[in-house]
Tab-separated table of C-alpha atoms in Angstrom:
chain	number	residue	atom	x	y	z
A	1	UNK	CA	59.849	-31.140	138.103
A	2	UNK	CA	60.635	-30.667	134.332
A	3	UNK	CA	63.047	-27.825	135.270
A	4	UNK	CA	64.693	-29.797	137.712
A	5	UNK	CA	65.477	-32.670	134.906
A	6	UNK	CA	66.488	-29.785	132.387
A	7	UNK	CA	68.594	-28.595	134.725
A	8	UNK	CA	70.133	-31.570	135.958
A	9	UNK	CA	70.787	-32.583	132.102
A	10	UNK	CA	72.322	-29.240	131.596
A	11	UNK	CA	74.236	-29.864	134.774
A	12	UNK	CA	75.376	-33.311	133.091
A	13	UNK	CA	76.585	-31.764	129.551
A	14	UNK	CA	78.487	-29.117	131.265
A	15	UNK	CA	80.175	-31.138	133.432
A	16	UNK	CA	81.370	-33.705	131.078
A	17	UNK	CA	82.338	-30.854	128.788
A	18	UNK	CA	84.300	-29.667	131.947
A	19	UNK	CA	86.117	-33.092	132.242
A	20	UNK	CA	87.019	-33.651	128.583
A	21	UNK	CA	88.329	-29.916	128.845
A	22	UNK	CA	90.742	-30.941	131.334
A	23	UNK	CA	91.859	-34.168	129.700
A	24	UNK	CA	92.693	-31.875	127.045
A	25	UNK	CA	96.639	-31.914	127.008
A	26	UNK	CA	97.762	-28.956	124.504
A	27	UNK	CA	99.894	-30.337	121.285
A	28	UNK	CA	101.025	-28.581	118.578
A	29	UNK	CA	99.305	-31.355	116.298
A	30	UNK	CA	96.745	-30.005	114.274
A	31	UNK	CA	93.748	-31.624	116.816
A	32	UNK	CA	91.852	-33.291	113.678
A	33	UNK	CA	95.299	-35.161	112.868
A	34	UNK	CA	95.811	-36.142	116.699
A	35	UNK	CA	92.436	-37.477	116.851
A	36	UNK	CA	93.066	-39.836	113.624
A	37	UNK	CA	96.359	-41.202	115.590
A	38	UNK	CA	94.590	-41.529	118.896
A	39	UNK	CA	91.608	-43.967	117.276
A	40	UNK	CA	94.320	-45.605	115.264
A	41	UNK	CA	96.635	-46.423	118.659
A	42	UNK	CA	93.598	-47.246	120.278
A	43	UNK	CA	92.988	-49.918	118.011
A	44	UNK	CA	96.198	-50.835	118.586
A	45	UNK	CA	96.063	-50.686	122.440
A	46	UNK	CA	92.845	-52.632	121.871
A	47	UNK	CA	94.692	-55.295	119.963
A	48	UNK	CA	97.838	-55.320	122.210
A	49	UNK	CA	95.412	-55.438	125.229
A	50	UNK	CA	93.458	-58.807	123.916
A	51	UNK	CA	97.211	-60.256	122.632
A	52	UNK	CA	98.097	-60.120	125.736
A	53	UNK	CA	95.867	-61.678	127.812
A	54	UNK	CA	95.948	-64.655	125.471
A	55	UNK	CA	99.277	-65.138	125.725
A	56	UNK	CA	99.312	-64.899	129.267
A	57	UNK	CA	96.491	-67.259	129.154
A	58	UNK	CA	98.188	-69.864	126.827
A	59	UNK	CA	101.039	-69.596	129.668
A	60	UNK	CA	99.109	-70.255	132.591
A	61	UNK	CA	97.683	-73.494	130.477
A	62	UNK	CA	100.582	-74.536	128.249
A	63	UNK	CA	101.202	-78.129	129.064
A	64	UNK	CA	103.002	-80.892	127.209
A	65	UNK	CA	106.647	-82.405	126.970
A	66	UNK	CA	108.269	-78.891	125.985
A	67	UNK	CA	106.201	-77.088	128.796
A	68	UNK	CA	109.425	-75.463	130.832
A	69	UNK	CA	110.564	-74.427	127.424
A	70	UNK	CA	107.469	-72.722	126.238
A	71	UNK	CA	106.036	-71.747	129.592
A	72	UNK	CA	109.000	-69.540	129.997
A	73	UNK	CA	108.601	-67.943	126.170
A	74	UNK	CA	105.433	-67.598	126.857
A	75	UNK	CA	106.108	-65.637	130.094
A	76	UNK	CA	108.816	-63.766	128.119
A	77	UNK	CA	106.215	-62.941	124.833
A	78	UNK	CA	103.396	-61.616	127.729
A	79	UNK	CA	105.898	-59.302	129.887
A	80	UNK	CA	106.943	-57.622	126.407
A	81	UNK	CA	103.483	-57.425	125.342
A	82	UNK	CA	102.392	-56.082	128.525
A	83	UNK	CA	105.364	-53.269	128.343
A	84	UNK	CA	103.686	-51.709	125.184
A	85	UNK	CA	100.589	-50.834	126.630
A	86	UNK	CA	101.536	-47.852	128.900
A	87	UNK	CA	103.478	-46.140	126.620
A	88	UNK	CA	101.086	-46.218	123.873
A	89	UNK	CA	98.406	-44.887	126.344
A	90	UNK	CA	100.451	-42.282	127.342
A	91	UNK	CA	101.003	-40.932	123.355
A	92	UNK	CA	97.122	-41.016	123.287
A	93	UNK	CA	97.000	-38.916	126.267
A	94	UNK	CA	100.165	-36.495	125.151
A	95	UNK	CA	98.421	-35.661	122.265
A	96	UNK	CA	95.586	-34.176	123.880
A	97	UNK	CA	93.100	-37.240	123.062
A	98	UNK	CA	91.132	-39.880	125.029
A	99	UNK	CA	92.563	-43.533	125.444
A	100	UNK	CA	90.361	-46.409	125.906
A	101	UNK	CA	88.530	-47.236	128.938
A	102	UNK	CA	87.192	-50.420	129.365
A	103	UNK	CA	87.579	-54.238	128.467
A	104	UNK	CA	84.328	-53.835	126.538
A	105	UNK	CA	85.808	-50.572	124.223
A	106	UNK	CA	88.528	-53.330	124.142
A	107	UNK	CA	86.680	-55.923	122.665
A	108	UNK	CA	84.944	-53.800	120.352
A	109	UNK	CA	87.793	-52.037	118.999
A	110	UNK	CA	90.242	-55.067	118.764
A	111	UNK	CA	91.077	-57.206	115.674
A	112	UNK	CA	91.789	-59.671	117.548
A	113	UNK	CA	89.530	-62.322	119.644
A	114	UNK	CA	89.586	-64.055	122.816
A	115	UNK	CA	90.251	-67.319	123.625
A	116	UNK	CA	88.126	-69.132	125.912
A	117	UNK	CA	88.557	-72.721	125.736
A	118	UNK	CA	89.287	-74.736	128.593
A	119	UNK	CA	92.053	-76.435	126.683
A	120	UNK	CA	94.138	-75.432	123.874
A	121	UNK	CA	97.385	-77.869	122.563
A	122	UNK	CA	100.385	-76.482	122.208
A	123	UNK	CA	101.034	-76.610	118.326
A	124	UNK	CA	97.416	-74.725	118.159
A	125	UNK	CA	98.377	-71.940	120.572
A	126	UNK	CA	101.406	-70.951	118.662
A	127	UNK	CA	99.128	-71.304	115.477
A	128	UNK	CA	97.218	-68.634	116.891
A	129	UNK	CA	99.500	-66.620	118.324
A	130	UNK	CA	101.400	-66.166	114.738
A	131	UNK	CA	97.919	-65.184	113.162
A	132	UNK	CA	97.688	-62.593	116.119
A	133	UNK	CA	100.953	-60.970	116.123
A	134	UNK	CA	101.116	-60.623	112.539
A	135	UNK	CA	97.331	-59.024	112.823
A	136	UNK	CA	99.042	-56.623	115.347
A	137	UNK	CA	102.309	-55.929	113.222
A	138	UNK	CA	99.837	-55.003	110.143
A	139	UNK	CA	97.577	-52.696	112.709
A	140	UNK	CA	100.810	-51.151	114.216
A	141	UNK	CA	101.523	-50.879	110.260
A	142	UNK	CA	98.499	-48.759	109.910
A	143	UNK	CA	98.471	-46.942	112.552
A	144	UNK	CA	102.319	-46.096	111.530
A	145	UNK	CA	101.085	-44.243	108.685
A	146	UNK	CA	98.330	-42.441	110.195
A	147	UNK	CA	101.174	-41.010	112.390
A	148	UNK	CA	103.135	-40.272	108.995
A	149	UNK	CA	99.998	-38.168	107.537
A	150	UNK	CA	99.488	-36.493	111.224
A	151	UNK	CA	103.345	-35.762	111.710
A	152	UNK	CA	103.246	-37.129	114.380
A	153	UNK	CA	106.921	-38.337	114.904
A	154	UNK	CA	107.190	-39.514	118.052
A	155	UNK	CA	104.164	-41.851	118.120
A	156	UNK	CA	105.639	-43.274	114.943
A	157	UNK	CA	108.845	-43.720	116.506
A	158	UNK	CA	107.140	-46.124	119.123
A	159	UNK	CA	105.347	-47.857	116.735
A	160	UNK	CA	108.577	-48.582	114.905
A	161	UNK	CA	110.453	-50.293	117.969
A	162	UNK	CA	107.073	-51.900	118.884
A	163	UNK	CA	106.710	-53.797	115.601
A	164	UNK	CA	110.705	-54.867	115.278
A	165	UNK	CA	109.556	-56.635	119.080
A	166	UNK	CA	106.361	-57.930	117.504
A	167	UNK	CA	108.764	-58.612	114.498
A	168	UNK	CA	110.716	-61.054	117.156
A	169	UNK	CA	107.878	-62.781	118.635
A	170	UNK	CA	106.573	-63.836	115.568
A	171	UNK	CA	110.253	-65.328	114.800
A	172	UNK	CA	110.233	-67.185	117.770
A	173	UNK	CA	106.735	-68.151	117.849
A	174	UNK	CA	107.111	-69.970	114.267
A	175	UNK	CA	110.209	-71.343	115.009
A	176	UNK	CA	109.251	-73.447	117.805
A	177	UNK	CA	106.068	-74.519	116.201
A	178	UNK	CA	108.155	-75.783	113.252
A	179	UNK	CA	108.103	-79.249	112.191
A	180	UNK	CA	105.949	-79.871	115.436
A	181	UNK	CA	105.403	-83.762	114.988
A	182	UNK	CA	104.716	-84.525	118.717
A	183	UNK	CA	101.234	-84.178	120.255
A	184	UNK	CA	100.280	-82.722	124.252
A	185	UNK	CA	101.364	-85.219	125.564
């Protein structure tokens, strides 16, 4: 019986070994460098992943006398969001490295946290929205200079159109809540 464990444990290692092999896509990046930009864009993708789901969230639940007006920006801030995410998970996988694979890694790797309250107002979801896109623009930031040290051009190149959008949301997103003297209702 203890053979047949050992074995099967054997079995295990060499087979994961034999998976992570194959997820290996080749790069010229020295694999050390690639592995500091794939942790730093998963934090990112961790980030982008929680940022959007709360906006998405806060647009399902908006309410109030402005609610065409900032149900649609809302709508508008979660498609863009959502439009980063495959591309940055692709870079991760292009340069030969693992991308995140679960809502838990998510949560555990993100800056950023959830919002779970059955009601949020208005003024107090764009509040929280600014303090979570600029969060994301200063990981995005980071990870933009991880990319610099790596050489890693291309990754930095997305970054760099990724924060100009996250640049724009933020705009917008302060903008409307400015001077915000009305309540829900």
């Amino acid at each position: 019986m203890s053979n047949v464990r050992s074995l099967s444990k054997k079995s295990a290692k060499v087979s994961t070994v034999a998976k992570t092999a194959a997820l290996a896509t080749p790069t010229d990046l020295d694999s050390t460098k690639a592995q500091k930009v794939a942790d730093a864009i998963n934090r990112v993708l961790a980030d982008t992943f929680v940022l959007y789901l709360k906006t998405r969230n806060f647009h399902w639940h908006v309410s109030g006398k402005h609610f065409r007006d900032y149900h649609l920006l809302l709508d508008e801030q979660a498609a863009a969001i959502e439009a980063t995410i495959d591309p940055l998970a692709e870079r991760v996988r292009k340069i030969g490295c693992q991308t995140v694979h679960s809502y838990a890694e998510i949560l555990k790797l993100s800056g950023l946290k959830e919002n779970e309250a059955a009601y949020v107002a208005p003024q107090d979801m764009f509040a929280e929205l600014i303090a979570d896109n600029k969060a994301a623009i200063a990981s995005m930031r980071e990870a933009h200079g991880i990319c610099d040290e790596a050489e890693d051009i291309a990754t930095a190149s997305l970054l760099e159109e990724y924060v100009d959008e996250a640049e724009k949301r933020l705009w917008f997103l302060f903008e409307t809540n400015q001077n915000r003297q009305d309540s829900a209702t």
